[in-house]
């Protein structure tokens, strides 16, 4: 099962909003096949593991280890529990049940009804932690929320702006910190900012400093004040603009009308879009809103060594950092919302 969990991680955000799943087939104490869910809409881990074995006659004397309950419904692919039953596996070992209501417990029941020995709960905690985003989506009906911001040594996210300032990022963190945070973006399905961040910084919100899939960009822009010349509207990557006035799709840009006035309503809209995780990068008001409503799961606060003296104060919450890392001259404070986890 440990090997199956290793394989599952290889799927990363490419499988979102599906879970990361790994499978290992063992015959007479020797691994003869393995696979993982590689991309959304593609074959599941069990299918890839079965297809990796040339001699299918071995399955009736084999055990397959799977990090999540085999699916029991027809979605983009056929039910995996039927595949395992067809090949008459001797035993199926499952790390944890699937929280998705169309599967939960049904896949296990169908396998047992076919006379297959099923064991459930091996490395269960590790399997749930691996797919915390997927479990959050289906158990709490909202995406997993990751907060991130950088602030100066004296606690400011940005300098004081005036109406004549051109849009640009006033960098606080160093190059290694940028790589670290872009690697974090690659793990999440979406990234969200308010319209003021677009106006002030003109950010790309991509993973350009790290190999990995860029998240879907989400902009909270009630009155559609984001400048149309902004990078996010012209680089050909998926962007969704939540606003109060219009529904429209133009190429890679989608406008969704939503009467949102709280973090909770924003997360309801993301749940409707089947978004399993979101990293929120600004601005200060948007971040503070999620903190105040206690709708966040993890946070990364990067403390640079620059001094701004005044400007936009960083968000505040009363939590002790669970881990502190040092990158170049920057300090990374990692927080976990202990009231939820």
XYZ file of N, CA, C and O in Angstrom, residues 29-188:
640
model
N 3.760 -12.756 -3.409
C 4.696 -11.882 -2.720
C 5.526 -10.998 -3.609
O 6.427 -10.298 -3.133
N 5.250 -10.994 -4.924
C 6.041 -10.190 -5.861
C 5.137 -9.243 -6.644
O 4.057 -9.636 -7.098
N 5.553 -7.989 -6.763
C 4.778 -7.024 -7.549
C 4.890 -7.389 -9.028
O 5.984 -7.472 -9.581
N 3.731 -7.590 -9.657
C 3.732 -7.934 -11.088
C 3.098 -6.829 -11.943
O 3.183 -6.869 -13.174
N 2.462 -5.868 -11.281
C 1.846 -4.788 -12.042
C 1.526 -3.606 -11.162
O 1.334 -3.751 -9.948
N 1.498 -2.429 -11.756
C 1.153 -1.241 -10.999
C 0.680 -0.141 -11.948
O 0.960 -0.161 -13.146
N -0.039 0.819 -11.390
C -0.537 1.923 -12.199
C -1.095 3.017 -11.312
O -1.263 2.831 -10.102
N -1.369 4.169 -11.915
C -1.978 5.272 -11.174
C -2.878 6.059 -12.106
O -2.775 5.953 -13.340
N -3.783 6.818 -11.528
C -4.661 7.690 -12.303
C -3.815 8.857 -12.794
O -3.326 9.642 -11.997
N -3.646 8.967 -14.111
C -2.678 9.904 -14.666
C -3.266 11.267 -15.020
O -2.579 12.289 -14.904
N -4.521 11.297 -15.471
C -5.132 12.576 -15.827
C -6.639 12.468 -15.771
O -7.216 11.386 -15.932
N -7.283 13.600 -15.536
C -8.739 13.644 -15.451
C -9.353 13.139 -16.758
O -8.957 13.550 -17.848
N -10.303 12.214 -16.617
C -10.948 11.651 -17.793
C -10.251 10.435 -18.353
O -10.796 9.740 -19.214
N -9.023 10.163 -17.878
C -8.262 9.024 -18.359
C -8.548 7.771 -17.548
O -9.304 7.795 -16.566
N -7.938 6.640 -17.929
C -8.151 5.381 -17.205
C -7.785 5.505 -15.730
O -6.836 6.207 -15.370
N -8.531 4.789 -14.895
C -8.260 4.808 -13.465
C -7.047 3.936 -13.140
O -6.546 3.189 -13.983
N -6.590 4.053 -11.903
C -5.372 3.351 -11.476
C -5.496 1.846 -11.671
O -4.545 1.180 -12.116
N -6.662 1.277 -11.338
C -6.854 -0.164 -11.459
C -6.715 -0.620 -12.914
O -6.132 -1.667 -13.195
N -7.268 0.159 -13.828
C -7.185 -0.174 -15.255
C -5.731 -0.176 -15.712
O -5.274 -1.106 -16.393
N -4.996 0.856 -15.342
C -3.590 0.945 -15.744
C -2.759 -0.183 -15.136
O -1.827 -0.693 -15.777
N -3.082 -0.552 -13.902
C -2.350 -1.648 -13.266
C -2.637 -2.971 -13.965
O -1.717 -3.756 -14.248
N -3.911 -3.224 -14.257
C -4.287 -4.456 -14.972
C -3.618 -4.512 -16.344
O -3.072 -5.541 -16.761
N -3.629 -3.397 -17.053
C -3.049 -3.359 -18.400
C -1.528 -3.491 -18.403
O -0.933 -3.765 -19.444
N -0.904 -3.290 -17.235
C 0.560 -3.416 -17.165
C 1.011 -4.868 -17.042
O 2.210 -5.163 -17.102
N 0.056 -5.779 -16.847
C 0.368 -7.210 -16.674
C 0.046 -7.966 -17.959
O -1.061 -7.860 -18.490
N 0.989 -8.733 -18.446
C 0.798 -9.498 -19.687
C -0.065 -10.732 -19.471
O -0.986 -11.009 -20.242
N 0.212 -11.489 -18.406
C -0.499 -12.747 -18.145
C -1.650 -12.508 -17.173
O -1.468 -12.522 -15.958
N -2.850 -12.314 -17.697
C -4.012 -12.029 -16.866
C -4.489 -13.245 -16.079
O -5.304 -13.112 -15.157
N -4.008 -14.420 -16.431
C -4.418 -15.618 -15.694
C -3.891 -15.614 -14.260
O -4.383 -16.356 -13.401
N -2.897 -14.764 -14.002
C -2.326 -14.682 -12.649
C -3.241 -13.960 -11.673
O -3.074 -14.089 -10.456
N -4.213 -13.209 -12.188
C -5.029 -12.361 -11.314
C -5.830 -13.172 -10.295
O -6.055 -12.718 -9.177
N -6.275 -14.369 -10.674
C -7.116 -15.152 -9.766
C -6.356 -15.641 -8.533
O -6.970 -16.094 -7.559
N -5.028 -15.493 -8.570
C -4.208 -15.819 -7.397
C -3.435 -14.589 -6.915
O -2.403 -14.722 -6.248
N -3.958 -13.406 -7.237
C -3.254 -12.156 -6.909
C -4.078 -11.255 -6.012
O -5.313 -11.360 -5.934
N -3.367 -10.344 -5.345
C -3.991 -9.295 -4.534
C -3.700 -7.953 -5.194
O -2.572 -7.699 -5.614
N -4.719 -7.119 -5.285
C -4.506 -5.755 -5.780
C -4.710 -4.789 -4.617
O -5.702 -4.871 -3.889
N -3.734 -3.920 -4.435
C -3.775 -2.894 -3.394
C -4.170 -1.565 -4.056
O -3.516 -1.131 -5.008
N -5.217 -0.929 -3.547
C -5.727 0.311 -4.136
C -5.889 1.356 -3.038
O -6.396 1.052 -1.953
N -5.464 2.592 -3.307
C -5.478 3.629 -2.273
C -6.864 4.215 -2.025
O -7.065 4.904 -1.032
N -7.826 3.945 -2.918
C -9.196 4.421 -2.748
C -10.143 3.351 -3.264
O -9.837 2.652 -4.235
N -11.273 3.233 -2.620
C -12.282 2.244 -3.016
C -12.531 2.250 -4.524
O -12.777 3.304 -5.117
N -12.481 1.090 -5.181
C -12.762 1.036 -6.616
C -14.157 1.575 -6.926
O -15.120 1.283 -6.210
N -14.248 2.365 -7.985
C -15.516 3.014 -8.311
C -16.554 1.979 -8.732
O -16.241 0.921 -9.266
N -17.819 2.325 -8.478
C -18.922 1.404 -8.753
C -19.946 2.011 -9.699
O -21.031 1.469 -9.886
N -19.616 3.133 -10.310
C -20.558 3.803 -11.211
C -19.869 4.089 -12.542
O -18.636 4.093 -12.633
N -20.658 4.324 -13.551
C -20.124 4.665 -14.861
C -20.071 6.176 -14.993
O -21.104 6.854 -14.972
N -18.853 6.719 -15.077
C -18.673 8.151 -15.292
C -17.994 8.337 -16.629
O -18.523 7.967 -17.671
N -16.790 8.910 -16.593
C -16.003 9.009 -17.823
C -15.361 7.675 -18.182
O -14.872 7.487 -19.296
N -15.348 6.744 -17.216
C -14.806 5.399 -17.442
C -15.754 4.378 -16.809
O -16.553 4.722 -15.932
N -15.679 3.098 -17.215
C -16.535 2.058 -16.620
C -16.161 1.797 -15.167
O -15.075 2.168 -14.727
N -17.039 1.115 -14.407
C -16.762 0.828 -12.990
C -15.548 -0.083 -12.808
O -15.457 -1.139 -13.430
N -14.641 0.323 -11.942
C -13.431 -0.473 -11.696
C -13.741 -1.741 -10.907
O -13.043 -2.747 -11.046
N -14.783 -1.711 -10.052
C -15.108 -2.913 -9.279
C -15.528 -4.047 -10.215
O -15.224 -5.219 -9.950
N -16.192 -3.710 -11.331
C -16.577 -4.735 -12.300
C -15.354 -5.296 -13.020
O -15.291 -6.492 -13.325
N -14.366 -4.431 -13.288
C -13.126 -4.896 -13.918
C -12.417 -5.908 -13.022
O -11.964 -6.966 -13.492
N -12.319 -5.600 -11.726
C -11.627 -6.489 -10.790
C -12.397 -7.798 -10.619
O -11.791 -8.876 -10.499
N -13.731 -7.703 -10.620
C -14.548 -8.915 -10.508
C -14.416 -9.773 -11.762
O -14.349 -11.017 -11.688
N -14.374 -9.129 -12.916
C -14.234 -9.854 -14.188
C -12.948 -10.667 -14.214
O -12.923 -11.809 -14.709
N -11.870 -10.087 -13.692
C -10.582 -10.779 -13.689
C -10.426 -11.696 -12.478
O -9.365 -12.316 -12.314
N -11.443 -11.770 -11.634
C -11.501 -12.712 -10.512
C -10.290 -12.596 -9.589
O -9.628 -13.585 -9.249
N -9.974 -11.370 -9.194
C -8.890 -11.180 -8.239
C -9.198 -11.938 -6.956
O -10.352 -11.976 -6.500
N -8.169 -12.538 -6.378
C -8.350 -13.294 -5.139
C -8.669 -12.364 -3.982
O -9.502 -12.686 -3.122
N -8.020 -11.217 -3.963
C -8.179 -10.302 -2.819
C -7.993 -8.861 -3.280
O -7.176 -8.583 -4.163
N -8.748 -7.972 -2.673
C -8.608 -6.539 -2.925
C -8.381 -5.845 -1.582
O -9.168 -6.025 -0.646
N -7.303 -5.081 -1.471
C -6.990 -4.340 -0.250
C -7.178 -2.850 -0.550
O -6.553 -2.311 -1.468
N -8.042 -2.201 0.214
C -8.417 -0.806 -0.020
C -7.964 0.047 1.158
O -8.213 -0.310 2.319
N -7.319 1.155 0.872
C -6.869 2.038 1.954
C -8.046 2.721 2.639
O -8.132 2.759 3.859
N -8.977 3.282 1.856
C -10.095 4.003 2.455
C -11.296 4.011 1.529
O -11.158 3.887 0.302
N -12.464 4.141 2.112
C -13.694 4.243 1.324
C -13.729 5.569 0.576
O -13.151 6.561 1.003
N -14.426 5.572 -0.527
C -14.601 6.770 -1.342
C -15.719 7.621 -0.737
O -16.811 7.114 -0.502
N -15.476 8.922 -0.487
C -16.525 9.767 0.089
C -17.605 10.166 -0.916
O -18.664 10.657 -0.519
N -17.357 9.956 -2.204
C -18.322 10.323 -3.234
C -19.572 9.468 -3.062
O -19.510 8.242 -3.028
N -20.730 10.116 -2.958
C -21.954 9.422 -2.565
C -22.373 8.332 -3.549
O -23.059 7.371 -3.165
N -21.978 8.421 -4.816
C -22.342 7.400 -5.790
C -21.441 6.167 -5.703
O -21.689 5.171 -6.387
N -20.412 6.242 -4.882
C -19.478 5.127 -4.742
C -19.443 4.603 -3.317
O -19.424 3.400 -3.091
N -19.439 5.490 -2.340
C -19.121 5.191 -0.946
C -19.708 3.877 -0.443
O -20.912 3.752 -0.220
N -18.859 2.871 -0.311
C -19.260 1.565 0.194
C -19.792 0.627 -0.874
O -19.761 -0.598 -0.713
N -20.291 1.174 -1.980
C -20.911 0.345 -3.010
C -19.892 -0.501 -3.758
O -20.141 -1.674 -4.063
N -18.741 0.090 -4.055
C -17.703 -0.673 -4.745
C -17.237 -1.851 -3.913
O -17.024 -2.962 -4.432
N -17.072 -1.627 -2.625
C -16.648 -2.700 -1.717
C -17.713 -3.788 -1.640
O -17.412 -4.990 -1.718
N -18.983 -3.379 -1.532
C -20.086 -4.346 -1.448
C -20.184 -5.205 -2.700
O -20.391 -6.422 -2.624
N -20.026 -4.579 -3.861
C -20.137 -5.324 -5.119
C -19.016 -6.353 -5.250
O -19.234 -7.466 -5.751
N -17.813 -5.988 -4.797
C -16.705 -6.937 -4.849
C -16.965 -8.119 -3.914
O -16.732 -9.280 -4.286
N -17.451 -7.844 -2.725
C -17.746 -8.917 -1.772
C -18.881 -9.802 -2.270
O -18.872 -11.024 -2.067
N -19.864 -9.190 -2.939
C -20.973 -9.974 -3.490
C -20.490 -10.958 -4.555
O -21.143 -11.976 -4.804
N -19.361 -10.624 -5.187
C -18.779 -11.507 -6.205
C -17.852 -12.555 -5.593
O -17.196 -13.320 -6.314
N -17.799 -12.586 -4.261
C -16.984 -13.577 -3.584
C -15.530 -13.208 -3.428
O -14.698 -14.063 -3.101
N -15.198 -11.938 -3.646
C -13.815 -11.490 -3.522
C -13.541 -11.045 -2.090
O -14.353 -10.330 -1.483
N -12.424 -11.464 -1.549
C -12.003 -11.063 -0.203
C -11.552 -9.601 -0.245
O -10.624 -9.254 -0.991
N -12.202 -8.743 0.536
C -11.886 -7.315 0.544
C -11.473 -6.883 1.946
O -12.184 -7.137 2.920
N -10.309 -6.238 2.045
C -9.823 -5.662 3.300
C -9.810 -4.151 3.158
O -9.329 -3.619 2.159
N -10.338 -3.436 4.153
C -10.449 -1.970 4.085
C -9.754 -1.338 5.292
O -9.870 -1.848 6.406
N -9.028 -0.246 5.070
C -8.463 0.519 6.177
C -6.961 0.437 6.320
O -6.416 0.915 7.325
N -6.256 -0.112 5.343
C -4.796 -0.205 5.409
C -4.185 1.142 5.013
O -4.407 1.630 3.903
N -3.452 1.763 5.926
C -2.889 3.105 5.735
C -3.985 4.121 5.386
O -3.798 4.991 4.537
N -5.082 3.998 6.086
C -6.236 4.860 5.802
C -5.943 6.335 6.028
O -6.307 7.193 5.199
N -5.305 6.689 7.132
C -5.019 8.094 7.440
C -4.143 8.723 6.356
O -4.370 9.870 5.950
N -3.149 7.976 5.908
C -2.267 8.492 4.859
C -3.016 8.692 3.549
O -2.790 9.665 2.827
N -3.941 7.785 3.244
C -4.711 7.885 2.005
C -5.663 9.069 2.036
O -5.838 9.771 1.026
N -6.280 9.322 3.196
C -7.184 10.469 3.318
C -6.399 11.766 3.228
O -6.818 12.721 2.563
N -5.236 11.817 3.890
C -4.401 13.022 3.839
C -3.953 13.323 2.408
O -3.918 14.481 1.990
N -3.628 12.288 1.650
C -3.203 12.479 0.272
C -4.294 13.155 -0.546
O -4.022 14.040 -1.363
N -5.539 12.769 -0.307
C -6.668 13.302 -1.073
C -7.561 14.214 -0.229
O -8.785 14.196 -0.357
N -6.911 15.040 0.611
C -7.676 15.938 1.478
C -8.560 16.881 0.672
O -9.651 17.269 1.119
N -8.140 17.265 -0.524
C -8.941 18.157 -1.364
C -10.206 17.448 -1.832
O -11.297 18.015 -1.791
N -10.048 16.205 -2.279
C -11.178 15.414 -2.760
C -12.169 15.139 -1.627
O -13.388 15.245 -1.807
N -11.660 14.801 -0.453
C -12.528 14.530 0.694
C -13.258 15.798 1.136
O -14.433 15.758 1.488
N -12.578 16.945 1.112
C -13.220 18.201 1.472
C -14.361 18.511 0.522
O -15.463 18.917 0.937
N -14.130 18.322 -0.777
C -15.141 18.629 -1.781
C -16.409 17.815 -1.563
O -17.528 18.352 -1.651
N -16.257 16.533 -1.241
C -17.426 15.669 -1.151
C -18.021 15.570 0.253
O -19.211 15.282 0.397
N -17.225 15.832 1.271
C -17.755 15.766 2.631
C -18.275 17.114 3.127
O -19.304 17.180 3.791
N -17.563 18.197 2.796
C -17.955 19.521 3.270
C -18.593 20.375 2.177
O -19.013 21.495 2.435
N -18.633 19.854 0.951
C -19.265 20.550 -0.184
C -18.610 21.905 -0.457
O -19.279 22.890 -0.769
N -17.296 21.933 -0.343
C -16.539 23.142 -0.687
C -15.116 22.746 -1.045
O -14.656 21.658 -0.668
N -14.394 23.592 -1.768
C -12.990 23.276 -2.070
C -12.089 23.438 -0.860
O -12.429 24.141 0.104
N -10.944 22.800 -0.900
C -9.899 22.977 0.101
C -9.283 24.354 -0.122
O -8.932 24.710 -1.247
N -9.152 25.142 0.937
C -8.737 26.542 0.813
C -7.338 26.737 1.380
O -7.082 26.469 2.555
N -6.457 27.219 0.514
C -5.060 27.482 0.883
C -4.809 28.980 0.720
O -4.975 29.525 -0.374
N -4.428 29.648 1.799
C -4.122 31.081 1.749
C -2.622 31.281 1.567
O -1.819 30.541 2.118
N -2.259 32.307 0.810
C -0.838 32.604 0.646
C -0.647 34.088 0.426
O -1.377 34.715 -0.355
N 0.315 34.670 1.142
C 0.715 36.047 0.852
C 2.142 36.279 1.340
O 2.681 35.515 2.134
N 2.736 37.348 0.834
C 4.058 37.779 1.280
C 3.919 39.137 1.935
O 3.105 39.964 1.507
N 4.699 39.365 2.972
C 4.661 40.669 3.633
C 6.071 41.085 4.043
O 6.960 40.251 4.218
N 6.254 42.384 4.136
C 7.551 42.939 4.508
C 7.876 42.614 5.964
O 7.018 42.138 6.718
N 9.097 42.895 6.367
C 9.502 42.624 7.750
C 8.659 43.401 8.752
O 8.495 42.972 9.894
N 8.100 44.549 8.305
C 7.242 45.329 9.205
C 5.756 45.100 8.934
O 4.908 45.883 9.369
N 5.406 44.004 8.214
C 4.025 43.559 8.143
C 3.158 44.126 7.036
O 1.929 44.034 7.114
N 3.745 44.686 5.967
C 2.958 45.249 4.875
C 3.031 44.351 3.634
O 4.096 43.855 3.266
N 1.869 44.172 2.971
C 1.808 43.384 1.742
C 2.199 44.204 0.514
O 2.604 43.650 -0.503
N 2.057 45.517 0.603
C 2.321 46.377 -0.543
C 2.591 47.782 -0.044
O 2.205 48.158 1.069
N 3.248 48.569 -0.900
C 3.456 49.978 -0.578
C 2.145 50.728 -0.749
O 1.183 50.210 -1.304
N 2.103 51.956 -0.286
C 0.924 52.788 -0.477
C 0.840 53.212 -1.945
O 1.790 53.733 -2.511
N -0.286 52.932 -2.576
C -0.470 53.261 -3.990
C -1.227 54.582 -4.128
O -1.987 54.971 -3.247
N -1.045 55.234 -5.292
C -1.890 56.380 -5.615
C -2.429 56.179 -7.030
O -2.055 55.248 -7.741
N -3.318 57.016 -7.438
C -4.022 56.836 -8.696
C -3.160 56.883 -9.931
O -3.570 56.418 -11.001
N -1.961 57.411 -9.838
C -1.099 57.537 -11.013
C -0.076 56.400 -11.130
O 0.644 56.322 -12.118
N -0.004 55.531 -10.115
C 0.960 54.430 -10.154
C 0.612 53.447 -11.265
O -0.554 53.099 -11.472
N 1.619 52.989 -11.998
C 1.391 51.954 -13.000
C 1.301 50.604 -12.303
O 1.849 50.399 -11.215
N 0.586 49.657 -12.947
C 0.401 48.337 -12.355
C 1.700 47.546 -12.393
O 2.263 47.311 -13.459
N 2.195 47.155 -11.231
C 3.388 46.321 -11.155
C 3.473 45.697 -9.770
O 2.888 46.199 -8.798
N 4.189 44.592 -9.696
C 4.372 43.910 -8.423
C 5.567 44.509 -7.694
O 6.651 44.644 -8.263
N 5.371 44.879 -6.454
C 6.484 45.316 -5.604
C 6.978 44.082 -4.848
O 6.394 43.675 -3.844
N 8.039 43.469 -5.372
C 8.472 42.176 -4.867
C 8.969 42.262 -3.418
O 9.718 43.151 -3.059
N 8.536 41.298 -2.627
C 8.953 41.172 -1.234
C 9.860 39.960 -1.055
O 10.884 40.027 -0.391
N 9.499 38.858 -1.676
C 10.252 37.614 -1.534
C 11.288 37.470 -2.640
O 11.261 38.188 -3.643
N 12.218 36.506 -2.465
C 13.287 36.281 -3.421
C 12.942 35.224 -4.455
O 11.827 34.672 -4.462
N 13.900 34.913 -5.329
C 13.664 33.992 -6.439
C 13.345 32.574 -5.966
O 12.477 31.911 -6.528
N 14.030 32.088 -4.942
C 13.745 30.730 -4.465
C 12.361 30.633 -3.844
O 11.678 29.618 -3.978
N 11.938 31.694 -3.192
C 10.591 31.713 -2.642
C 9.549 31.695 -3.759
O 8.492 31.081 -3.639
N 9.869 32.388 -4.870
C 8.951 32.381 -6.014
C 8.789 30.964 -6.558
O 7.678 30.511 -6.838
N 9.908 30.251 -6.690
C 9.840 28.876 -7.169
C 9.008 28.019 -6.217
O 8.159 27.215 -6.644
N 9.214 28.213 -4.922
C 8.478 27.458 -3.902
C 6.978 27.708 -4.015
O 6.170 26.768 -3.959
N 6.580 28.961 -4.168
C 5.151 29.282 -4.228
C 4.531 28.856 -5.557
O 3.368 28.454 -5.597
N 5.301 28.909 -6.642
C 4.770 28.443 -7.918
C 4.603 26.922 -7.907
O 3.672 26.392 -8.530
N 5.485 26.224 -7.193
C 5.306 24.783 -7.004
C 4.019 24.516 -6.240
O 3.302 23.551 -6.523
N 3.712 25.393 -5.268
C 2.458 25.270 -4.532
C 1.251 25.505 -5.421
O 0.229 24.824 -5.299
N 1.351 26.457 -6.332
C 0.251 26.704 -7.271
C -0.042 25.471 -8.118
O -1.197 25.182 -8.438
N 1.006 24.756 -8.494
C 0.838 23.586 -9.353
C 0.049 22.472 -8.672
O -0.476 21.586 -9.348
N -0.057 22.513 -7.353
C -0.796 21.485 -6.621
C -2.287 21.776 -6.537
O -3.070 20.892 -6.186
N -2.682 23.022 -6.814
C -4.079 23.413 -6.626
C -4.789 23.557 -7.966
O -4.192 23.882 -8.981
